[in-house]
PDB file of C-alpha atoms in Angstrom:
ATOM      1  CA  MET A   1     150.741 108.748 143.347  1.00  0.00           C
ATOM      2  CA  SER A   2     153.446 108.903 140.699  1.00  0.00           C
ATOM      3  CA  ARG A   3     155.255 112.225 140.478  1.00  0.00           C
ATOM      4  CA  ALA A   4     157.064 111.295 137.242  1.00  0.00           C
ATOM      5  CA  ILE A   5     158.330 114.162 135.116  1.00  0.00           C
ATOM      6  CA  THR A   6     158.020 114.237 131.336  1.00  0.00           C
ATOM      7  CA  ARG A   7     160.599 112.860 128.957  1.00  0.00           C
ATOM      8  CA  ALA A   8     161.539 116.408 127.958  1.00  0.00           C
ATOM      9  CA  GLN A   9     162.134 117.342 131.591  1.00  0.00           C
ATOM     10  CA  LEU A  10     164.254 114.246 132.225  1.00  0.00           C
ATOM     11  CA  ASP A  11     166.228 114.803 129.027  1.00  0.00           C
ATOM     12  CA  LYS A  12     167.036 118.288 130.329  1.00  0.00           C
ATOM     13  CA  VAL A  13     168.346 116.831 133.606  1.00  0.00           C
ATOM     14  CA  VAL A  14     170.505 114.330 131.722  1.00  0.00           C
ATOM     15  CA  ARG A  15     171.905 117.116 129.537  1.00  0.00           C
ATOM     16  CA  SER A  16     172.799 119.066 132.661  1.00  0.00           C
ATOM     17  CA  ILE A  17     174.563 116.074 134.211  1.00  0.00           C
ATOM     18  CA  THR A  18     176.497 115.163 131.101  1.00  0.00           C
ATOM     19  CA  LYS A  19     177.518 118.782 130.516  1.00  0.00           C
ATOM     20  CA  PHE A  20     179.595 118.542 133.702  1.00  0.00           C
ATOM     21  CA  TYR A  21     180.291 114.794 133.670  1.00  0.00           C
ATOM     22  CA  PRO A  22     180.263 113.443 130.094  1.00  0.00           C
ATOM     23  CA  GLN A  23     179.362 109.782 129.678  1.00  0.00           C
ATOM     24  CA  LYS A  24     182.513 109.224 127.622  1.00  0.00           C
ATOM     25  CA  TYR A  25     184.578 109.836 130.772  1.00  0.00           C
ATOM     26  CA  ALA A  26     183.041 106.839 132.576  1.00  0.00           C
ATOM     27  CA  ASP A  27     184.990 103.581 132.626  1.00  0.00           C
ATOM     28  CA  LYS A  28     182.472 101.380 130.851  1.00  0.00           C
ATOM     29  CA  SER A  29     184.766  98.338 131.074  1.00  0.00           C
ATOM     30  CA  TRP A  30     183.219  97.668 134.496  1.00  0.00           C
ATOM     31  CA  ASP A  31     181.163 100.666 135.637  1.00  0.00           C
ATOM     32  CA  ASN A  32     177.383 100.882 135.132  1.00  0.00           C
ATOM     33  CA  THR A  33     176.655 104.556 134.620  1.00  0.00           C
ATOM     34  CA  GLY A  34     173.968 106.679 133.002  1.00  0.00           C
ATOM     35  CA  LEU A  35     170.180 106.743 133.249  1.00  0.00           C
ATOM     36  CA  LEU A  36     169.529 103.456 135.045  1.00  0.00           C
ATOM     37  CA  ILE A  37     165.841 103.970 135.835  1.00  0.00           C
ATOM     38  CA  ASP A  38     163.684 106.027 133.462  1.00  0.00           C
ATOM     39  CA  CYS A  39     160.230 106.764 134.864  1.00  0.00           C
ATOM     40  CA  SER A  40     159.477 109.703 132.582  1.00  0.00           C
ATOM     41  CA  THR A  41     156.163 110.057 130.808  1.00  0.00           C
ATOM     42  CA  ALA A  42     155.632 110.979 127.163  1.00  0.00           C
ATOM     43  CA  GLN A  43     153.809 114.116 128.248  1.00  0.00           C
ATOM     44  CA  ALA A  44     152.262 115.690 131.323  1.00  0.00           C
ATOM     45  CA  THR A  45     149.143 113.897 132.534  1.00  0.00           C
ATOM     46  CA  THR A  46     145.833 115.562 133.250  1.00  0.00           C
ATOM     47  CA  ALA A  47     146.028 114.177 136.770  1.00  0.00           C
ATOM     48  CA  ASN A  48     149.471 115.718 137.356  1.00  0.00           C
ATOM     49  CA  PRO A  49     149.984 118.500 134.800  1.00  0.00           C
ATOM     50  CA  THR A  50     152.476 120.763 136.608  1.00  0.00           C
ATOM     51  CA  VAL A  51     155.092 118.461 138.115  1.00  0.00           C
ATOM     52  CA  LYS A  52     158.368 120.309 138.679  1.00  0.00           C
ATOM     53  CA  THR A  53     161.775 118.662 138.666  1.00  0.00           C
ATOM     54  CA  LYS A  54     163.192 118.059 142.132  1.00  0.00           C
ATOM     55  CA  VAL A  55     166.544 116.301 142.445  1.00  0.00           C
ATOM     56  CA  LEU A  56     168.007 114.372 145.367  1.00  0.00           C
ATOM     57  CA  LEU A  57     171.791 113.853 145.482  1.00  0.00           C
ATOM     58  CA  THR A  58     173.278 110.805 147.184  1.00  0.00           C
ATOM     59  CA  VAL A  59     176.375 108.643 147.034  1.00  0.00           C
ATOM     60  CA  ASP A  60     174.582 105.342 147.700  1.00  0.00           C
ATOM     61  CA  LEU A  61     170.941 104.695 146.890  1.00  0.00           C
ATOM     62  CA  THR A  62     169.802 102.698 149.905  1.00  0.00           C
ATOM     63  CA  LYS A  63     166.296 101.885 151.146  1.00  0.00           C
ATOM     64  CA  SER A  64     166.401 104.805 153.576  1.00  0.00           C
ATOM     65  CA  VAL A  65     167.574 107.216 150.864  1.00  0.00           C
ATOM     66  CA  ALA A  66     164.793 106.041 148.538  1.00  0.00           C
ATOM     67  CA  GLN A  67     162.219 106.673 151.259  1.00  0.00           C
ATOM     68  CA  GLU A  68     163.780 110.086 151.835  1.00  0.00           C
ATOM     69  CA  ALA A  69     163.284 110.874 148.132  1.00  0.00           C
ATOM     70  CA  VAL A  70     159.650 109.786 148.362  1.00  0.00           C
ATOM     71  CA  ASP A  71     159.045 111.871 151.490  1.00  0.00           C
ATOM     72  CA  ALA A  72     160.717 114.931 149.936  1.00  0.00           C
ATOM     73  CA  ASN A  73     158.619 114.635 146.733  1.00  0.00           C
ATOM     74  CA  CYS A  74     161.691 114.207 144.544  1.00  0.00           C
ATOM     75  CA  ASN A  75     161.310 112.772 141.065  1.00  0.00           C
ATOM     76  CA  VAL A  76     164.990 112.372 140.097  1.00  0.00           C
ATOM     77  CA  ILE A  77     167.797 110.823 142.115  1.00  0.00           C
ATOM     78  CA  ILE A  78     171.400 111.408 141.081  1.00  0.00           C
ATOM     79  CA  ALA A  79     173.219 108.572 142.826  1.00  0.00           C
ATOM     80  CA  TYR A  80     176.983 108.810 142.500  1.00  0.00           C
ATOM     81  CA  HIS A  81     177.507 105.034 142.819  1.00  0.00           C
ATOM     82  CA  PRO A  82     175.693 102.812 140.301  1.00  0.00           C
ATOM     83  CA  PHE A  83     172.435 101.584 141.795  1.00  0.00           C
ATOM     84  CA  ILE A  84     172.253  98.575 139.461  1.00  0.00           C
ATOM     85  CA  PHE A  85     175.618  96.893 139.867  1.00  0.00           C
ATOM     86  CA  PRO A  86     177.021  94.885 138.308  1.00  0.00           C
ATOM     87  CA  SER A  87     173.784  93.785 136.617  1.00  0.00           C
ATOM     88  CA  TRP A  88     170.416  92.253 137.388  1.00  0.00           C
ATOM     89  CA  SER A  89     168.829  89.436 135.418  1.00  0.00           C
ATOM     90  CA  ARG A  90     165.543  89.655 137.302  1.00  0.00           C
ATOM     91  CA  LEU A  91     163.829  91.564 140.125  1.00  0.00           C
ATOM     92  CA  SER A  92     163.502  89.586 143.330  1.00  0.00           C
ATOM     93  CA  PRO A  93     162.408  91.989 146.086  1.00  0.00           C
ATOM     94  CA  HIS A  94     162.061  89.272 148.718  1.00  0.00           C
ATOM     95  CA  THR A  95     165.728  88.309 148.461  1.00  0.00           C
ATOM     96  CA  ASN A  96     167.447  91.544 147.409  1.00  0.00           C
ATOM     97  CA  PRO A  97     166.643  94.864 149.151  1.00  0.00           C
ATOM     98  CA  GLN A  98     167.932  96.833 146.150  1.00  0.00           C
ATOM     99  CA  HIS A  99     165.258  95.209 143.992  1.00  0.00           C
ATOM    100  CA  GLU A 100     162.623  96.202 146.534  1.00  0.00           C
ATOM    101  CA  THR A 101     163.941  99.762 146.374  1.00  0.00           C
ATOM    102  CA  ALA A 102     163.878  99.765 142.560  1.00  0.00           C
ATOM    103  CA  ILE A 103     160.225  98.719 142.537  1.00  0.00           C
ATOM    104  CA  LYS A 104     159.324 101.456 145.032  1.00  0.00           C
ATOM    105  CA  LEU A 105     161.082 104.088 142.932  1.00  0.00           C
ATOM    106  CA  ILE A 106     159.271 102.959 139.790  1.00  0.00           C
ATOM    107  CA  GLN A 107     155.935 102.994 141.598  1.00  0.00           C
ATOM    108  CA  TYR A 108     156.537 106.602 142.645  1.00  0.00           C
ATOM    109  CA  GLY A 109     157.862 107.624 139.235  1.00  0.00           C
ATOM    110  CA  ILE A 110     161.369 108.476 140.463  1.00  0.00           C
ATOM    111  CA  SER A 111     164.095 108.232 137.820  1.00  0.00           C
ATOM    112  CA  VAL A 112     167.734 107.432 138.694  1.00  0.00           C
ATOM    113  CA  TYR A 113     170.925 108.623 137.040  1.00  0.00           C
ATOM    114  CA  CYS A 114     174.347 107.364 138.175  1.00  0.00           C
ATOM    115  CA  PRO A 115     177.482 109.200 136.925  1.00  0.00           C
ATOM    116  CA  HIS A 116     180.197 107.589 139.127  1.00  0.00           C
ATOM    117  CA  THR A 117     183.518 107.365 137.226  1.00  0.00           C
ATOM    118  CA  ALA A 118     182.511 110.245 134.946  1.00  0.00           C
ATOM    119  CA  VAL A 119     182.619 112.427 138.086  1.00  0.00           C
ATOM    120  CA  ASP A 120     185.940 110.859 139.089  1.00  0.00           C
ATOM    121  CA  ALA A 121     187.503 111.691 135.723  1.00  0.00           C
ATOM    122  CA  ALA A 122     186.126 115.180 135.107  1.00  0.00           C
ATOM    123  CA  ARG A 123     188.181 118.326 135.472  1.00  0.00           C
ATOM    124  CA  GLY A 124     186.828 119.895 138.651  1.00  0.00           C
ATOM    125  CA  GLY A 125     185.394 116.522 139.684  1.00  0.00           C
ATOM    126  CA  VAL A 126     185.695 114.625 142.923  1.00  0.00           C
ATOM    127  CA  ASN A 127     189.448 113.987 142.673  1.00  0.00           C
ATOM    128  CA  ASP A 128     190.222 117.663 142.132  1.00  0.00           C
ATOM    129  CA  TRP A 129     187.971 118.402 145.116  1.00  0.00           C
ATOM    130  CA  LEU A 130     190.083 116.013 147.222  1.00  0.00           C
ATOM    131  CA  VAL A 131     193.255 117.745 146.034  1.00  0.00           C
ATOM    132  CA  LYS A 132     191.823 121.101 147.088  1.00  0.00           C
ATOM    133  CA  GLY A 133     191.087 119.678 150.525  1.00  0.00           C
ATOM    134  CA  LEU A 134     194.762 118.903 151.145  1.00  0.00           C
ATOM    135  CA  ASN A 135     195.593 122.579 151.547  1.00  0.00           C
ATOM    136  CA  ASN A 136     192.602 124.610 150.360  1.00  0.00           C
ATOM    137  CA  GLY A 137     193.844 124.320 146.791  1.00  0.00           C
ATOM    138  CA  GLU A 138     196.886 126.462 147.560  1.00  0.00           C
ATOM    139  CA  ASN A 139     200.517 125.836 146.635  1.00  0.00           C
ATOM    140  CA  VAL A 140     199.885 123.100 144.052  1.00  0.00           C
ATOM    141  CA  THR A 141     202.562 123.334 141.357  1.00  0.00           C
ATOM    142  CA  LYS A 142     201.668 120.162 139.472  1.00  0.00           C
ATOM    143  CA  SER A 143     198.569 117.994 139.239  1.00  0.00           C
ATOM    144  CA  TYR A 144     197.552 115.452 136.623  1.00  0.00           C
ATOM    145  CA  ALA A 145     195.389 112.352 136.256  1.00  0.00           C
ATOM    146  CA  LEU A 146     197.082 109.053 137.041  1.00  0.00           C
ATOM    147  CA  GLU A 147     194.999 107.211 134.429  1.00  0.00           C
ATOM    148  CA  THR A 148     193.818 109.297 131.497  1.00  0.00           C
ATOM    149  CA  VAL A 149     190.631 108.882 129.493  1.00  0.00           C
ATOM    150  CA  SER A 150     191.225 107.530 126.000  1.00  0.00           C
ATOM    151  CA  GLY A 151     191.170 110.231 123.342  1.00  0.00           C
ATOM    152  CA  GLU A 152     191.464 113.139 125.809  1.00  0.00           C
ATOM    153  CA  THR A 153     194.485 115.458 125.627  1.00  0.00           C
ATOM    154  CA  ASP A 154     193.741 117.327 128.877  1.00  0.00           C
ATOM    155  CA  ASP A 155     195.923 115.670 131.534  1.00  0.00           C
ATOM    156  CA  LEU A 156     193.410 116.635 134.236  1.00  0.00           C
ATOM    157  CA  ILE A 157     190.718 114.431 132.686  1.00  0.00           C
ATOM    158  CA  GLY A 158     191.127 110.954 134.109  1.00  0.00           C
ATOM    159  CA  TYR A 159     191.138 108.883 137.283  1.00  0.00           C
ATOM    160  CA  GLY A 160     193.130 109.730 140.386  1.00  0.00           C
ATOM    161  CA  ARG A 161     195.603 112.575 140.715  1.00  0.00           C
ATOM    162  CA  PHE A 162     199.324 113.043 141.198  1.00  0.00           C
ATOM    163  CA  VAL A 163     199.949 116.246 143.133  1.00  0.00           C
ATOM    164  CA  GLU A 164     203.175 118.121 143.773  1.00  0.00           C
ATOM    165  CA  LEU A 165     203.072 120.964 146.283  1.00  0.00           C
ATOM    166  CA  SER A 166     205.151 124.106 145.922  1.00  0.00           C
ATOM    167  CA  LYS A 167     206.180 123.839 149.560  1.00  0.00           C
ATOM    168  CA  ASP A 168     206.196 120.990 152.029  1.00  0.00           C
ATOM    169  CA  ILE A 169     203.251 120.552 154.397  1.00  0.00           C
ATOM    170  CA  SER A 170     203.499 118.571 157.618  1.00  0.00           C
ATOM    171  CA  LEU A 171     201.559 115.357 157.916  1.00  0.00           C
ATOM    172  CA  GLN A 172     199.879 116.815 160.994  1.00  0.00           C
ATOM    173  CA  GLN A 173     198.556 119.744 158.939  1.00  0.00           C
ATOM    174  CA  ILE A 174     197.367 117.464 156.128  1.00  0.00           C
ATOM    175  CA  VAL A 175     195.513 115.249 158.617  1.00  0.00           C
ATOM    176  CA  GLU A 176     193.739 118.312 160.005  1.00  0.00           C
ATOM    177  CA  ASN A 177     192.978 119.607 156.511  1.00  0.00           C
ATOM    178  CA  VAL A 178     191.550 116.271 155.333  1.00  0.00           C
ATOM    179  CA  LYS A 179     189.263 115.898 158.333  1.00  0.00           C
ATOM    180  CA  ARG A 180     188.040 119.462 157.879  1.00  0.00           C
ATOM    181  CA  ALA A 181     187.456 119.065 154.135  1.00  0.00           C
ATOM    182  CA  LEU A 182     185.613 115.753 154.486  1.00  0.00           C
ATOM    183  CA  ARG A 183     183.824 116.858 157.658  1.00  0.00           C
ATOM    184  CA  ILE A 184     184.610 113.652 159.475  1.00  0.00           C
ATOM    185  CA  PRO A 185     186.062 113.355 162.998  1.00  0.00           C
ATOM    186  CA  HIS A 186     188.402 110.437 162.366  1.00  0.00           C
ATOM    187  CA  ILE A 187     190.645 109.088 159.604  1.00  0.00           C
ATOM    188  CA  GLN A 188     193.145 106.228 159.493  1.00  0.00           C
ATOM    189  CA  VAL A 189     196.838 106.923 159.008  1.00  0.00           C
ATOM    190  CA  ALA A 190     199.675 104.477 158.354  1.00  0.00           C
ATOM    191  CA  SER A 191     203.096 105.978 158.941  1.00  0.00           C
ATOM    192  CA  GLY A 192     206.453 104.884 160.248  1.00  0.00           C
ATOM    193  CA  ALA A 193     206.520 108.051 162.320  1.00  0.00           C
ATOM    194  CA  SER A 194     204.679 108.307 165.603  1.00  0.00           C
ATOM    195  CA  PRO A 195     201.802 110.828 165.807  1.00  0.00           C
ATOM    196  CA  SER A 196     203.839 113.003 168.161  1.00  0.00           C
ATOM    197  CA  THR A 197     206.322 113.667 165.320  1.00  0.00           C
ATOM    198  CA  TRP A 198     203.812 114.220 162.484  1.00  0.00           C
ATOM    199  CA  ASN A 199     204.380 117.961 162.720  1.00  0.00           C
ATOM    200  CA  ARG A 200     207.964 117.293 161.544  1.00  0.00           C
ATOM    201  CA  LEU A 201     207.135 114.734 158.828  1.00  0.00           C
ATOM    202  CA  MET A 202     206.936 116.814 155.666  1.00  0.00           C
ATOM    203  CA  ILE A 203     204.835 115.929 152.597  1.00  0.00           C
ATOM    204  CA  LYS A 204     205.631 117.192 149.096  1.00  0.00           C
ATOM    205  CA  LYS A 205     204.168 114.693 146.604  1.00  0.00           C
ATOM    206  CA  VAL A 206     200.785 112.994 146.955  1.00  0.00           C
ATOM    207  CA  ALA A 207     198.797 110.341 145.087  1.00  0.00           C
ATOM    208  CA  VAL A 208     195.045 110.910 145.431  1.00  0.00           C
ATOM    209  CA  CYS A 209     192.073 108.737 144.472  1.00  0.00           C
ATOM    210  CA  ALA A 210     188.456 108.953 145.566  1.00  0.00           C
ATOM    211  CA  GLY A 211     186.872 105.679 146.684  1.00  0.00           C
ATOM    212  CA  SER A 212     189.252 102.761 146.261  1.00  0.00           C
ATOM    213  CA  GLY A 213     192.691 103.777 145.026  1.00  0.00           C
ATOM    214  CA  SER A 214     194.370 100.417 144.544  1.00  0.00           C
ATOM    215  CA  GLY A 215     193.911  99.997 140.800  1.00  0.00           C
ATOM    216  CA  VAL A 216     194.529 103.637 139.940  1.00  0.00           C
ATOM    217  CA  PHE A 217     197.681 103.868 142.060  1.00  0.00           C
ATOM    218  CA  LYS A 218     199.218 101.107 139.941  1.00  0.00           C
ATOM    219  CA  GLN A 219     199.410 103.688 137.138  1.00  0.00           C
ATOM    220  CA  LEU A 220     201.670 105.923 139.226  1.00  0.00           C
ATOM    221  CA  ASN A 221     205.058 106.578 137.627  1.00  0.00           C
ATOM    222  CA  GLU A 222     206.453 109.033 140.177  1.00  0.00           C
ATOM    223  CA  ASP A 223     207.615 108.581 143.738  1.00  0.00           C
ATOM    224  CA  VAL A 224     205.256 110.074 146.326  1.00  0.00           C
ATOM    225  CA  ASP A 225     205.304 110.724 150.063  1.00  0.00           C
ATOM    226  CA  LEU A 226     201.598 110.136 150.695  1.00  0.00           C
ATOM    227  CA  TYR A 227     198.802 107.947 149.325  1.00  0.00           C
ATOM    228  CA  TYR A 228     195.364 109.433 150.060  1.00  0.00           C
ATOM    229  CA  THR A 229     192.207 107.440 149.281  1.00  0.00           C
ATOM    230  CA  GLY A 230     189.018 106.003 150.733  1.00  0.00           C
ATOM    231  CA  GLU A 231     190.131 102.413 151.121  1.00  0.00           C
ATOM    232  CA  MET A 232     193.060 100.154 150.392  1.00  0.00           C
ATOM    233  CA  SER A 233     193.813  96.525 151.229  1.00  0.00           C
ATOM    234  CA  HIS A 234     195.753  95.617 154.357  1.00  0.00           C
ATOM    235  CA  HIS A 235     198.721  94.297 152.402  1.00  0.00           C
ATOM    236  CA  GLU A 236     198.927  97.385 150.201  1.00  0.00           C
ATOM    237  CA  VAL A 237     198.898  99.677 153.232  1.00  0.00           C
ATOM    238  CA  LEU A 238     201.550  97.527 154.880  1.00  0.00           C
ATOM    239  CA  LYS A 239     203.744  97.603 151.761  1.00  0.00           C
ATOM    240  CA  TRP A 240     203.700 101.385 151.476  1.00  0.00           C
ATOM    241  CA  LYS A 241     204.322 101.840 155.185  1.00  0.00           C
ATOM    242  CA  GLU A 242     207.289  99.442 155.043  1.00  0.00           C
ATOM    243  CA  MET A 243     208.664 101.486 152.133  1.00  0.00           C
ATOM    244  CA  GLY A 244     208.629 104.602 154.304  1.00  0.00           C
ATOM    245  CA  LYS A 245     205.483 106.100 152.765  1.00  0.00           C
ATOM    246  CA  THR A 246     202.398 107.470 154.504  1.00  0.00           C
ATOM    247  CA  VAL A 247     198.851 106.273 153.769  1.00  0.00           C
ATOM    248  CA  ILE A 248     195.604 108.031 154.655  1.00  0.00           C
ATOM    249  CA  VAL A 249     192.304 106.155 154.277  1.00  0.00           C
ATOM    250  CA  CYS A 250     188.944 107.581 155.283  1.00  0.00           C
ATOM    251  CA  ASN A 251     186.345 104.882 154.416  1.00  0.00           C
ATOM    252  CA  HIS A 252     185.323 104.585 150.778  1.00  0.00           C
ATOM    253  CA  SER A 253     182.384 106.946 150.417  1.00  0.00           C
ATOM    254  CA  ASN A 254     183.676 109.535 152.882  1.00  0.00           C
ATOM    255  CA  THR A 255     186.051 110.654 150.134  1.00  0.00           C
ATOM    256  CA  GLU A 256     183.074 111.269 147.818  1.00  0.00           C
ATOM    257  CA  ARG A 257     180.095 112.430 149.876  1.00  0.00           C
ATOM    258  CA  GLY A 258     181.235 115.969 150.625  1.00  0.00           C
ATOM    259  CA  PHE A 259     181.618 116.653 146.903  1.00  0.00           C
ATOM    260  CA  LEU A 260     177.831 116.417 146.509  1.00  0.00           C
ATOM    261  CA  ARG A 261     177.324 119.085 149.145  1.00  0.00           C
ATOM    262  CA  ASP A 262     180.246 121.356 148.228  1.00  0.00           C
ATOM    263  CA  VAL A 263     180.111 121.196 144.425  1.00  0.00           C
ATOM    264  CA  MET A 264     177.263 119.280 142.781  1.00  0.00           C
ATOM    265  CA  HIS A 265     174.492 120.904 144.810  1.00  0.00           C
ATOM    266  CA  GLY A 266     175.464 124.358 143.568  1.00  0.00           C
ATOM    267  CA  LEU A 267     175.988 123.231 139.977  1.00  0.00           C
ATOM    268  CA  PHE A 268     172.491 121.800 139.671  1.00  0.00           C
ATOM    269  CA  GLN A 269     170.872 124.686 141.510  1.00  0.00           C
ATOM    270  CA  ASP A 270     172.473 126.968 138.935  1.00  0.00           C
ATOM    271  CA  GLU A 271     170.873 124.804 136.240  1.00  0.00           C
ATOM    272  CA  GLY A 272     167.494 125.781 137.648  1.00  0.00           C
ATOM    273  CA  TYR A 273     166.538 122.677 139.632  1.00  0.00           C
ATOM    274  CA  GLU A 274     165.342 122.337 143.188  1.00  0.00           C
ATOM    275  CA  VAL A 275     168.086 120.200 144.736  1.00  0.00           C
ATOM    276  CA  VAL A 276     168.450 118.464 148.091  1.00  0.00           C
ATOM    277  CA  VAL A 277     171.431 116.505 149.404  1.00  0.00           C
ATOM    278  CA  SER A 278     170.483 113.300 151.169  1.00  0.00           C
ATOM    279  CA  ARG A 279     170.709 113.351 154.935  1.00  0.00           C
ATOM    280  CA  MET A 280     170.195 109.575 155.145  1.00  0.00           C
ATOM    281  CA  ASP A 281     173.207 108.760 152.974  1.00  0.00           C
ATOM    282  CA  ARG A 282     176.278 107.786 154.985  1.00  0.00           C
ATOM    283  CA  ASP A 283     179.208 105.411 154.830  1.00  0.00           C
ATOM    284  CA  PRO A 284     178.148 101.917 155.963  1.00  0.00           C
ATOM    285  CA  LEU A 285     181.110 101.773 158.357  1.00  0.00           C
ATOM    286  CA  THR A 286     181.095 103.849 161.535  1.00  0.00           C
ATOM    287  CA  VAL A 287     184.172 104.511 163.661  1.00  0.00           C
ATOM    288  CA  VAL A 288     183.227 104.192 167.346  1.00  0.00           C
TER     289      VAL A 288
END
């Protein structure tokens, strides 16, 4: 049975999302953000007159996450990554599992909103959360977006972050801080120094970008000691290492997932919604 909420209820959810992560912050040149599936009804039905809004948060909207939303009686999914990407010209569930998932969601009346780069760009968004994880938000003397949003004067609204610390932190300490903040047991580090000397390799300036940092790091105008992101190409990692820099990569969505639990969950609870964070959502790559 469909558990679709009314248009007024869904409009309220969208207003809550865009209050924190305005649509104008999203990079529409390539990103597909916003309300991608609208299953709302014009008004409550006699068969289902008292449906309450229940939101599921996820980074990626996979088949298992969609089933989780069905089982948990959710009627809105906020999926950080765009579910329809880059675009669909038709639905073909027998050849594309995402299309099968879309049909299931529509059948159950579950709407989908995807904020993605609006969350990346926002003040207090995922990139600021990553900065905080470097050293619990302490001793940061300078931080600004590497790529600003057009028309915005706040230098903390934009993609990626340049961070300067008030005092040096050892690479060993940063590695421990990152793993603790992301709640993952392993990360990848490229450094000219051997791990046994990381406690003496001091970091002062850092370039940060959630997800894939390659394009955003090209906007960097200052020298840094460390590049911290989810993923980067082999040749880019090699280049920075050869230049005496350090690179930390953690798998793409591992740099984003904890933000749902640590920040977004509380924000939307405070807006009055019942909110659950997906337990089925995980990075497709596993370190073994």
